[in-house]
Every structure is written in C-alpha cells, then in structure tokens.
CSV table of C-alpha atoms in Angstrom, one decimal:
chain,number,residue,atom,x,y,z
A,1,UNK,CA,0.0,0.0,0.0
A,2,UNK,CA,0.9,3.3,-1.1
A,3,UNK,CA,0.5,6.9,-0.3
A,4,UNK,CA,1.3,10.8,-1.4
A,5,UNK,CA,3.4,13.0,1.1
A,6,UNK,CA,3.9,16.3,0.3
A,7,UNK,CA,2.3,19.8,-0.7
A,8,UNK,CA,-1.1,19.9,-2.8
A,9,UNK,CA,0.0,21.3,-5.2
A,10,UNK,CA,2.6,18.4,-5.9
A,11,UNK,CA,0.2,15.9,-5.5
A,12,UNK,CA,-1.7,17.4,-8.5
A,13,UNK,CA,1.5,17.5,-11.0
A,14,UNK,CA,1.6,13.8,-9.5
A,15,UNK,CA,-1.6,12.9,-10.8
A,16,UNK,CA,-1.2,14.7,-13.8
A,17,UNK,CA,2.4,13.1,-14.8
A,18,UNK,CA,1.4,9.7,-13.5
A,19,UNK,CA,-2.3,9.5,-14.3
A,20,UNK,CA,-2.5,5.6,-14.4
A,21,UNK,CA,-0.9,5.5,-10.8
A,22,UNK,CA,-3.8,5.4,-8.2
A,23,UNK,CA,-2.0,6.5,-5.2
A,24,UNK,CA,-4.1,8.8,-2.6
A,25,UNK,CA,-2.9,12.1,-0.8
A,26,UNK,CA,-2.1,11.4,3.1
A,27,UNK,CA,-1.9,14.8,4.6
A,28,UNK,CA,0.8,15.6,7.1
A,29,UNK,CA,0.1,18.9,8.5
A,30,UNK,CA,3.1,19.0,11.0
A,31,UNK,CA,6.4,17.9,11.0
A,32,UNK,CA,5.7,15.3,13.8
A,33,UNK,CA,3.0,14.1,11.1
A,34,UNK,CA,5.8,13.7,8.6
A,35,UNK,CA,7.7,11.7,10.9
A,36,UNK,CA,5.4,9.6,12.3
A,37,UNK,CA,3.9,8.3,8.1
A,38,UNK,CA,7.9,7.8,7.3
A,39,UNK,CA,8.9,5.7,10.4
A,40,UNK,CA,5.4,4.0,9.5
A,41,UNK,CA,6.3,3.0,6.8
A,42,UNK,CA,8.3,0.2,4.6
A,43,UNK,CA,9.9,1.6,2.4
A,44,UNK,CA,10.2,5.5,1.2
A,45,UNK,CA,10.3,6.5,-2.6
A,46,UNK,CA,11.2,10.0,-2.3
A,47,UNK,CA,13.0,12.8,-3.3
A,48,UNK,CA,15.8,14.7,-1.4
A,49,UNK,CA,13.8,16.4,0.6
A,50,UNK,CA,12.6,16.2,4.7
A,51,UNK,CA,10.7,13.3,3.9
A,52,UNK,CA,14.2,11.4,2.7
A,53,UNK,CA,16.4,13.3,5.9
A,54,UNK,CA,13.8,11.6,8.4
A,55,UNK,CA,14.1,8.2,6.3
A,56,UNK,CA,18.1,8.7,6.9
A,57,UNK,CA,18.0,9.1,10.1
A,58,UNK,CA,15.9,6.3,10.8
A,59,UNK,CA,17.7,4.1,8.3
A,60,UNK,CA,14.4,2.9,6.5
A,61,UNK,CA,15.0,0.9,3.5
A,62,UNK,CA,14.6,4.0,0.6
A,63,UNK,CA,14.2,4.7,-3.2
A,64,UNK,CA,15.3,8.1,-4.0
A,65,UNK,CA,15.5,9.8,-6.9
A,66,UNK,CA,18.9,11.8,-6.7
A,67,UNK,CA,21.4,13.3,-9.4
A,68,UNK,CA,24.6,11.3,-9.6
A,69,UNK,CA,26.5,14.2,-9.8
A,70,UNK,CA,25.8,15.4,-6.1
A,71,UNK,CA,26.4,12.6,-4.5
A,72,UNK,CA,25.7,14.5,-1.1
A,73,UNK,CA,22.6,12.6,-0.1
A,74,UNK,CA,24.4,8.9,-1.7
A,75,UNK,CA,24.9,7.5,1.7
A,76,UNK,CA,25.1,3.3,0.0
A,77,UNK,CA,23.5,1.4,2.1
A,78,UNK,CA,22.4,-2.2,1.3
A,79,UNK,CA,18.3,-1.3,1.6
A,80,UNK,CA,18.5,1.8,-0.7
A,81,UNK,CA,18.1,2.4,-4.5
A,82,UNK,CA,19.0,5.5,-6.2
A,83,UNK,CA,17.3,6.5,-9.1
C-alpha cells in the first residue's frame, strides 16, 4: 500500500504526470506528522527532501530519486536504490 506526502500542489503534478498511478494524498500537516507516516512505513520512494532526511535518520530501507552528480545525499546502504 501506497500513499502521497507532500504539498497539494505536488500531488496534482503527480496525478497529472502519472495519471494511471492510483496512489491517494495522506496529509501531514506537522512535521511530527511527517515523521510519524515515514517511520510507518516500509519503504520511502522520495526525493531529497525532509521526507528522505527523516528516512536517513531512521535508516528505513529508501528509493530516492537523486542526481549522480551530487552525490551529497548517496549515503550506500544495502536497503536503498537511487534512481
């Protein structure tokens, strides 16, 4: 099971870009919010963004989508993927 994190507005480019993916907005008003949906969960497809520094921190297993040539964020550890 999937969900959307993030601002409205980038849930509706989402949709828009992806419209075959059926995956439903999960609002997280607060950063405790945030927090709490990412230590929830499985596995976080993200960007580098807050979402991806709590999923660091936490070492949940991680897709992120990242540019090879800033490998800042590129941490290698066995349970992520970069993309």
């Amino acid at each position: 099971r999937a969900c959307f994190v993030g601002m409205p507005f980038e849930y509706e480019v989402f949709t828009h870009t992806f419209p075959r993916i059926n995956v439903p907005f999960y609002e997280t008003p607060t950063l405790m919010d945030l927090f709490k949906t990412v230590a929830s969960c499985g596995r976080l497809i993200s960007n580098q963004g807050l979402a991806h520094a709590f999923a660091e921190a936490l070492k949940k297993p991680l897709t992120l989508e990242v540019y090879r040539g800033f490998r800042r964020c590129v941490f290698d550890r066995p349970d992520t993927i970069y993309v």
